[in-house]
Short mmCIF file of C-alpha atoms and ligand atoms in Angstrom, two decimals:
data_model
loop_
_atom_site.label_atom_id
_atom_site.label_comp_id
_atom_site.label_asym_id
_atom_site.label_seq_id
_atom_site.Cartn_x
_atom_site.Cartn_y
_atom_site.Cartn_z
CA MET A 1 60.33 122.56 137.80
CA PRO A 2 60.91 120.24 134.84
CA LEU A 3 58.13 118.22 133.24
CA PRO A 4 57.65 114.88 135.09
CA LYS A 5 58.72 111.97 132.89
CA ALA A 6 59.85 108.34 132.79
CA GLU A 7 63.21 107.47 131.30
CA LEU A 8 62.99 104.22 129.34
CA HIS A 9 66.23 104.24 127.34
CA LEU A 10 69.25 104.79 129.51
CA HIS A 11 72.47 102.77 129.67
CA ILE A 12 73.84 103.06 133.19
CA GLU A 13 77.40 102.67 131.86
CA GLY A 14 76.67 105.64 129.63
CA THR A 15 76.16 107.91 132.66
CA LEU A 16 79.82 107.62 133.63
CA GLU A 17 80.94 111.26 133.71
CA PRO A 18 84.64 112.01 133.12
CA GLU A 19 85.12 113.21 136.74
CA LEU A 20 83.83 109.96 138.20
CA ALA A 21 85.79 107.94 135.59
CA PHE A 22 89.05 109.49 136.76
CA GLU A 23 88.13 109.11 140.42
CA LEU A 24 87.38 105.42 139.96
CA ALA A 25 90.50 104.92 137.80
CA THR A 26 92.64 106.26 140.65
CA ARG A 27 90.80 104.24 143.29
CA ASN A 28 91.06 100.99 141.31
CA GLY A 29 94.54 101.50 139.84
CA VAL A 30 93.30 101.53 136.24
CA GLU A 31 95.36 103.53 133.75
CA LEU A 32 93.32 105.70 131.39
CA PRO A 33 94.90 106.80 128.10
CA TYR A 34 93.91 110.44 128.77
CA ALA A 35 95.78 112.99 130.88
CA ASP A 36 92.68 114.60 132.41
CA THR A 37 88.92 115.15 132.06
CA GLU A 38 89.44 117.85 129.51
CA GLU A 39 91.47 115.58 127.22
CA LEU A 40 88.88 112.84 127.71
CA ARG A 41 85.99 115.17 126.87
CA ALA A 42 87.80 116.17 123.70
CA ALA A 43 87.62 112.50 122.61
CA TYR A 44 83.81 112.68 122.63
CA ARG A 45 83.57 113.32 118.90
CA PHE A 46 81.95 110.33 117.26
CA SER A 47 81.51 109.44 113.61
CA ASP A 48 79.02 106.59 114.15
CA LEU A 49 77.77 104.10 116.74
CA GLN A 50 80.96 101.99 116.65
CA SER A 51 83.28 104.91 117.33
CA PHE A 52 81.24 105.67 120.42
CA LEU A 53 81.09 102.03 121.54
CA ASP A 54 84.92 101.83 121.39
CA LEU A 55 85.23 104.62 123.96
CA TYR A 56 82.22 103.46 125.99
CA TYR A 57 83.73 99.98 126.51
CA ALA A 58 87.21 101.36 127.15
CA LEU A 59 86.07 103.79 129.82
CA MET A 60 83.83 101.39 131.70
CA THR A 61 86.92 99.32 132.66
CA VAL A 62 87.23 101.67 135.65
CA LEU A 63 84.05 100.08 137.10
CA ARG A 64 85.25 97.19 139.23
CA THR A 65 83.55 96.92 142.61
CA GLU A 66 80.03 96.80 143.96
CA ASP A 67 80.59 100.28 145.43
CA ASP A 68 81.56 101.59 141.97
CA PHE A 69 78.29 100.42 140.44
CA ALA A 70 76.28 101.75 143.38
CA GLU A 71 77.99 105.14 143.17
CA LEU A 72 77.52 105.39 139.40
CA THR A 73 73.80 104.58 139.72
CA ASP A 74 73.21 106.90 142.64
CA ALA A 75 74.85 109.77 140.72
CA TYR A 76 72.59 109.04 137.74
CA LEU A 77 69.46 108.96 139.89
CA ALA A 78 70.33 112.32 141.46
CA ARG A 79 70.81 113.91 138.05
CA ALA A 80 67.70 112.28 136.63
CA ALA A 81 65.56 113.43 139.56
CA ALA A 82 66.75 117.02 139.04
CA GLN A 83 65.55 116.68 135.44
CA GLY A 84 62.02 115.60 136.31
CA VAL A 85 62.53 111.85 135.99
CA ARG A 86 60.06 110.07 138.29
CA HIS A 87 60.62 106.53 137.01
CA ALA A 88 63.61 104.98 135.25
CA GLU A 89 64.01 101.63 133.50
CA ILE A 90 67.75 101.27 133.44
CA PHE A 91 69.80 99.19 130.97
CA PHE A 92 72.99 97.47 132.00
CA ASP A 93 75.47 95.41 129.93
CA PRO A 94 76.53 92.33 131.97
CA GLN A 95 78.82 90.89 129.29
CA ALA A 96 80.85 94.10 129.14
CA HIS A 97 81.79 93.45 132.77
CA THR A 98 81.94 89.65 133.07
CA SER A 99 84.22 89.52 130.01
CA ARG A 100 86.85 91.49 131.96
CA GLY A 101 86.49 89.51 135.19
CA VAL A 102 83.88 91.49 137.07
CA GLU A 103 81.24 89.08 138.39
CA LEU A 104 77.59 89.48 137.50
CA ASP A 105 76.79 89.29 141.25
CA THR A 106 79.02 92.33 141.88
CA VAL A 107 77.36 94.37 139.13
CA VAL A 108 73.80 93.51 140.18
CA ALA A 109 74.48 93.99 143.87
CA GLY A 110 75.84 97.51 143.25
CA LEU A 111 72.96 98.52 140.96
CA VAL A 112 70.37 97.08 143.33
CA ARG A 113 71.84 98.82 146.35
CA ALA A 114 71.39 102.20 144.63
CA LEU A 115 67.92 101.32 143.33
CA GLU A 116 66.71 100.26 146.76
CA ARG A 117 67.46 103.77 148.07
CA ALA A 118 66.24 105.55 144.95
CA GLU A 119 62.74 106.35 146.14
CA GLU A 120 63.82 107.60 149.53
CA ARG A 121 66.90 109.55 148.34
CA HIS A 122 65.70 110.87 145.00
CA GLY A 123 61.95 110.28 144.76
CA VAL A 124 62.53 108.02 141.72
CA SER A 125 61.20 104.51 141.16
CA ALA A 126 63.50 102.33 139.10
CA GLN A 127 63.82 98.93 137.44
CA LEU A 128 66.64 97.11 135.63
CA ILE A 129 66.70 95.80 132.05
CA MET A 130 69.58 93.44 131.29
CA CYS A 131 70.93 93.92 127.76
CA PHE A 132 72.70 91.35 125.60
CA LEU A 133 75.53 92.56 123.40
CA ARG A 134 74.38 91.75 119.89
CA ASP A 135 77.90 91.64 118.50
CA GLU A 136 78.63 88.78 120.89
CA SER A 137 77.31 85.28 120.19
CA ALA A 138 73.81 83.99 120.97
CA GLU A 139 75.51 81.34 123.18
CA SER A 140 77.10 84.06 125.26
CA ALA A 141 73.71 85.79 125.61
CA MET A 142 72.10 82.51 126.68
CA ALA A 143 74.85 81.93 129.28
CA THR A 144 74.27 85.48 130.56
CA LEU A 145 70.55 84.81 130.93
CA GLU A 146 71.35 81.58 132.79
CA ALA A 147 73.78 83.39 135.11
CA ALA A 148 71.12 86.02 135.85
CA LYS A 149 68.61 83.49 137.18
CA PRO A 150 69.45 84.08 140.86
CA HIS A 151 68.85 87.80 140.33
CA LEU A 152 65.54 87.75 138.51
CA ALA A 153 63.70 89.34 141.42
CA HIS A 154 65.67 92.48 140.56
CA ILE A 155 65.47 92.34 136.76
CA ALA A 156 62.32 93.42 134.93
CA GLY A 157 63.30 92.60 131.39
CA VAL A 158 65.88 91.96 128.71
CA GLY A 159 67.18 94.19 125.92
CA LEU A 160 69.58 94.05 122.98
CA ASP A 161 72.25 96.66 122.33
CA SER A 162 75.77 97.35 120.94
CA ALA A 163 76.74 97.26 117.24
CA GLU A 164 73.52 96.77 115.29
CA VAL A 165 74.33 96.32 111.59
CA GLY A 166 75.17 92.70 110.75
CA HIS A 167 73.54 91.45 113.98
CA PRO A 168 69.86 91.10 113.25
CA PRO A 169 67.32 90.23 115.94
CA GLU A 170 66.90 86.70 114.50
CA LYS A 171 70.27 85.79 116.03
CA PHE A 172 68.67 85.99 119.49
CA ARG A 173 65.35 84.18 118.90
CA GLU A 174 66.04 81.35 121.37
CA VAL A 175 67.40 83.69 124.03
CA TYR A 176 64.25 85.84 123.91
CA GLU A 177 62.04 82.73 123.99
CA ALA A 178 63.86 81.60 127.11
CA ALA A 179 63.60 85.10 128.65
CA GLY A 180 59.88 85.06 127.96
CA ARG A 181 59.52 81.72 129.75
CA LEU A 182 61.20 83.32 132.77
CA GLY A 183 58.55 86.05 132.81
CA LEU A 184 60.90 88.81 131.68
CA ARG A 185 59.68 91.80 129.65
CA LYS A 186 61.30 92.29 126.25
CA VAL A 187 62.72 95.27 124.43
CA ALA A 188 65.46 95.60 121.77
CA HIS A 189 67.41 98.36 120.04
CA ALA A 190 66.31 98.32 116.39
CA GLY A 191 66.45 100.81 113.54
CA GLU A 192 69.13 103.02 115.09
CA GLU A 193 71.72 102.28 112.38
CA GLY A 194 70.06 99.05 111.21
CA PRO A 195 67.33 98.88 108.51
CA PRO A 196 63.52 98.88 109.08
CA GLU A 197 63.58 95.09 108.62
CA TYR A 198 65.35 94.80 111.97
CA ILE A 199 62.37 96.58 113.60
CA ARG A 200 59.98 94.11 112.00
CA SER A 201 61.98 91.14 113.17
CA ALA A 202 62.38 92.54 116.70
CA LEU A 203 58.55 92.53 116.77
CA ASP A 204 57.92 89.26 114.94
CA VAL A 205 60.85 87.11 116.01
CA LEU A 206 61.71 88.45 119.46
CA GLY A 207 58.23 89.61 120.48
CA VAL A 208 59.45 92.89 121.97
CA GLU A 209 57.04 95.28 123.73
CA ARG A 210 58.98 98.44 122.95
CA ILE A 211 61.48 99.39 120.23
CA ASP A 212 64.55 101.22 121.39
CA HIS A 213 65.24 104.00 118.87
CA GLY A 214 63.15 102.79 115.91
CA LEU A 215 64.32 105.90 114.05
CA ARG A 216 64.60 104.24 110.65
CA ALA A 217 60.98 103.09 110.77
CA MET A 218 60.23 106.32 108.94
CA GLU A 219 61.76 104.85 105.73
CA ASP A 220 58.92 102.27 105.59
CA PRO A 221 55.36 103.66 105.56
CA SER A 222 53.73 100.26 106.02
CA LEU A 223 55.90 99.64 109.11
CA VAL A 224 54.91 103.06 110.47
CA ALA A 225 51.23 102.14 109.93
CA ARG A 226 51.76 98.92 111.84
CA LEU A 227 53.57 100.59 114.73
CA VAL A 228 50.78 103.15 114.99
CA ARG A 229 48.10 100.46 114.85
CA GLU A 230 49.80 98.41 117.57
CA ARG A 231 50.62 101.50 119.64
CA MET A 232 54.17 100.25 119.82
CA PRO A 233 56.31 102.56 121.96
CA LEU A 234 59.56 103.91 120.45
CA THR A 235 62.20 105.13 122.88
CA LEU A 236 63.83 107.91 120.87
CA CYS A 237 67.10 109.55 121.93
CA PRO A 238 67.43 112.79 119.93
CA LEU A 239 70.78 114.08 121.25
CA SER A 240 72.27 110.61 120.79
CA ASN A 241 71.11 110.53 117.15
CA VAL A 242 72.97 113.76 116.45
CA ARG A 243 76.15 112.79 118.31
CA LEU A 244 76.29 109.40 116.53
CA ARG A 245 75.52 111.09 113.23
CA THR A 246 72.41 109.12 112.39
CA ILE A 247 70.84 112.60 112.04
CA ASP A 248 72.94 115.51 110.71
CA VAL A 249 71.42 118.28 112.82
CA LEU A 250 68.67 118.20 115.44
CA LYS A 251 66.51 120.47 113.32
CA ASN A 252 66.14 117.55 110.88
CA HIS A 253 65.06 114.99 113.51
CA PRO A 254 61.89 113.14 112.39
CA LEU A 255 60.22 113.43 115.85
CA PRO A 256 57.57 115.99 114.70
CA ARG A 257 56.70 113.78 111.68
CA MET A 258 56.59 110.73 113.96
CA LEU A 259 54.12 112.45 116.29
CA GLU A 260 52.11 113.60 113.32
CA ALA A 261 51.94 110.04 112.07
CA GLY A 262 50.54 108.96 115.42
CA LEU A 263 53.56 106.98 116.58
CA MET A 264 53.86 106.44 120.33
CA ALA A 265 57.18 108.29 120.72
CA THR A 266 59.10 108.89 123.94
CA VAL A 267 62.20 111.01 124.49
CA ASN A 268 65.20 109.63 126.41
CA SER A 269 68.90 110.27 126.97
CA ASP A 270 70.63 106.94 126.00
CA ASP A 271 74.19 107.68 127.19
CA PRO A 272 73.88 111.14 128.72
CA ALA A 273 77.51 111.52 129.87
CA TYR A 274 78.62 111.10 126.25
CA PHE A 275 75.83 112.73 124.26
CA GLY A 276 75.51 116.12 125.88
CA GLY A 277 72.49 115.81 128.10
CA TYR A 278 70.17 114.05 130.50
CA ALA A 279 66.42 113.52 130.08
CA ASP A 280 65.16 117.09 130.33
CA ASP A 281 68.11 118.36 128.28
CA ASN A 282 66.71 116.20 125.47
CA PHE A 283 63.21 117.60 125.99
CA LEU A 284 64.52 121.20 125.96
CA ALA A 285 66.67 120.54 122.90
CA VAL A 286 63.78 119.14 120.80
CA ARG A 287 61.49 121.92 121.97
CA GLU A 288 64.04 124.47 120.84
CA ALA A 289 65.26 122.85 117.60
CA LEU A 290 61.95 121.42 116.40
CA GLY A 291 59.56 124.01 117.78
CA LEU A 292 57.48 121.48 119.68
CA GLU A 293 54.44 122.89 121.46
CA ASP A 294 53.75 122.45 125.15
CA GLU A 295 51.02 119.93 124.49
CA GLN A 296 53.34 117.85 122.31
CA LEU A 297 55.83 117.76 125.18
CA ARG A 298 53.06 116.74 127.55
CA LEU A 299 52.10 113.95 125.12
CA LEU A 300 55.73 112.70 125.09
CA ALA A 301 55.76 112.68 128.91
CA ARG A 302 52.38 110.87 129.05
CA ASN A 303 53.68 108.31 126.55
CA SER A 304 56.73 107.66 128.74
CA PHE A 305 54.55 106.55 131.65
CA LEU A 306 52.09 104.67 129.45
CA ALA A 307 55.02 102.74 127.87
CA SER A 308 56.75 102.02 131.14
CA PHE A 309 56.64 98.58 132.73
CA LEU A 310 54.52 99.59 135.69
CA GLU A 311 51.84 96.93 135.36
CA HIS A 312 52.63 95.74 138.89
CA ASP A 313 51.79 99.19 140.28
CA GLU A 314 49.01 100.87 138.28
CA GLU A 315 48.29 103.17 141.20
CA ARG A 316 51.79 104.63 140.80
CA ARG A 317 51.37 105.01 137.01
CA SER A 318 48.09 106.91 137.54
CA ARG A 319 49.76 109.20 140.07
CA TYR A 320 52.57 109.99 137.63
CA LEU A 321 50.11 110.59 134.75
CA ALA A 322 48.02 112.91 136.94
CA GLU A 323 51.21 114.88 137.65
CA VAL A 324 51.89 115.23 133.90
CA ASP A 325 48.29 116.32 133.28
CA ALA A 326 48.50 118.98 136.00
CA TYR A 327 51.90 120.29 134.88
CA ASP A 328 51.90 124.05 134.26
CA PHE A 329 54.36 124.98 131.54
CA ALA A 330 54.19 128.63 132.52
CA GLY A 331 54.87 127.89 136.22
N1 HPA B 1 73.21 101.91 120.72
C1 HPA B 1 73.58 100.63 120.84
N2 HPA B 1 74.21 100.16 121.87
C2 HPA B 1 74.47 100.97 122.90
C3 HPA B 1 74.14 102.29 122.85
C4 HPA B 1 73.44 102.79 121.72
O1 HPA B 1 73.10 103.97 121.58
N3 HPA B 1 74.56 102.82 124.02
C5 HPA B 1 75.15 101.86 124.72
N4 HPA B 1 75.10 100.70 124.05
ZN1 ZN B 2 70.71 102.79 123.61
#
């Protein structure tokens, strides 16, 4: 039985496995520029974030109907549950769908349909975090927030993703202020490829409550000290970092140094269909490559529940934490 954990950094569009992509392409009459799943998998060799994003946006064009989004999400939840995920806070990218004519209502309805059955089918609780594409304009982000207003009962928070360098958090100050007024929680990708300054401004300008990635914080000791002092959660994605070449080999991942420094790190899968593994695959990989001890893995799992947006259900958080505490690594 895998270690119980929460997944806090997961793009639902990044869970699209080649098999489902081809199935949906056939169903929806979308032509993919690959002959088969094998040829598609061979294209999963990335040189940086942008080279991944190009394929990620191209492949998600097969997602067209409410059923497609529900099926994608249900398949993720089944996989996540098998890997010990008890609670998932799931990112989605509305602009990547609305820009190609798929209505926000369609996307949200499909995601929500799967989430409403998640507990009963998979024993997983789940929430949605709506991400703005940072390489699109602030106006487009604001329009997306406006369009999401009828769906806010189903959306826990907002995030910021896509191409980081050249698109600092400051660009989205007003959007995050508006999201805050709507009672939404706030996270943002920062310090994946972008500099430590982007982490500072995500905190100071956007008022985020977690940093997604935050890897490059390690270049700035005073920032590390601040993140430790504020117990700011970082949602690390180790296999993603290797596949996108922000880290050369997993053995050199700073996770052990981050734990040593007292940072509140969590381990997540980012885009598991593309990066070679789901939540527990990431845990097993860091254990193996970095020689993490059982109690360090337990700490990472505890952190995931402590950093999750479960304030509306503290009883549930306590139950999950008790499960982590009781977990027997030898069993
Ligand atoms: N980084 C930024 N944007 C993304 C990612 C990522 O790893 N995955 C999907 N959108
Ligand atoms: Zn991400």
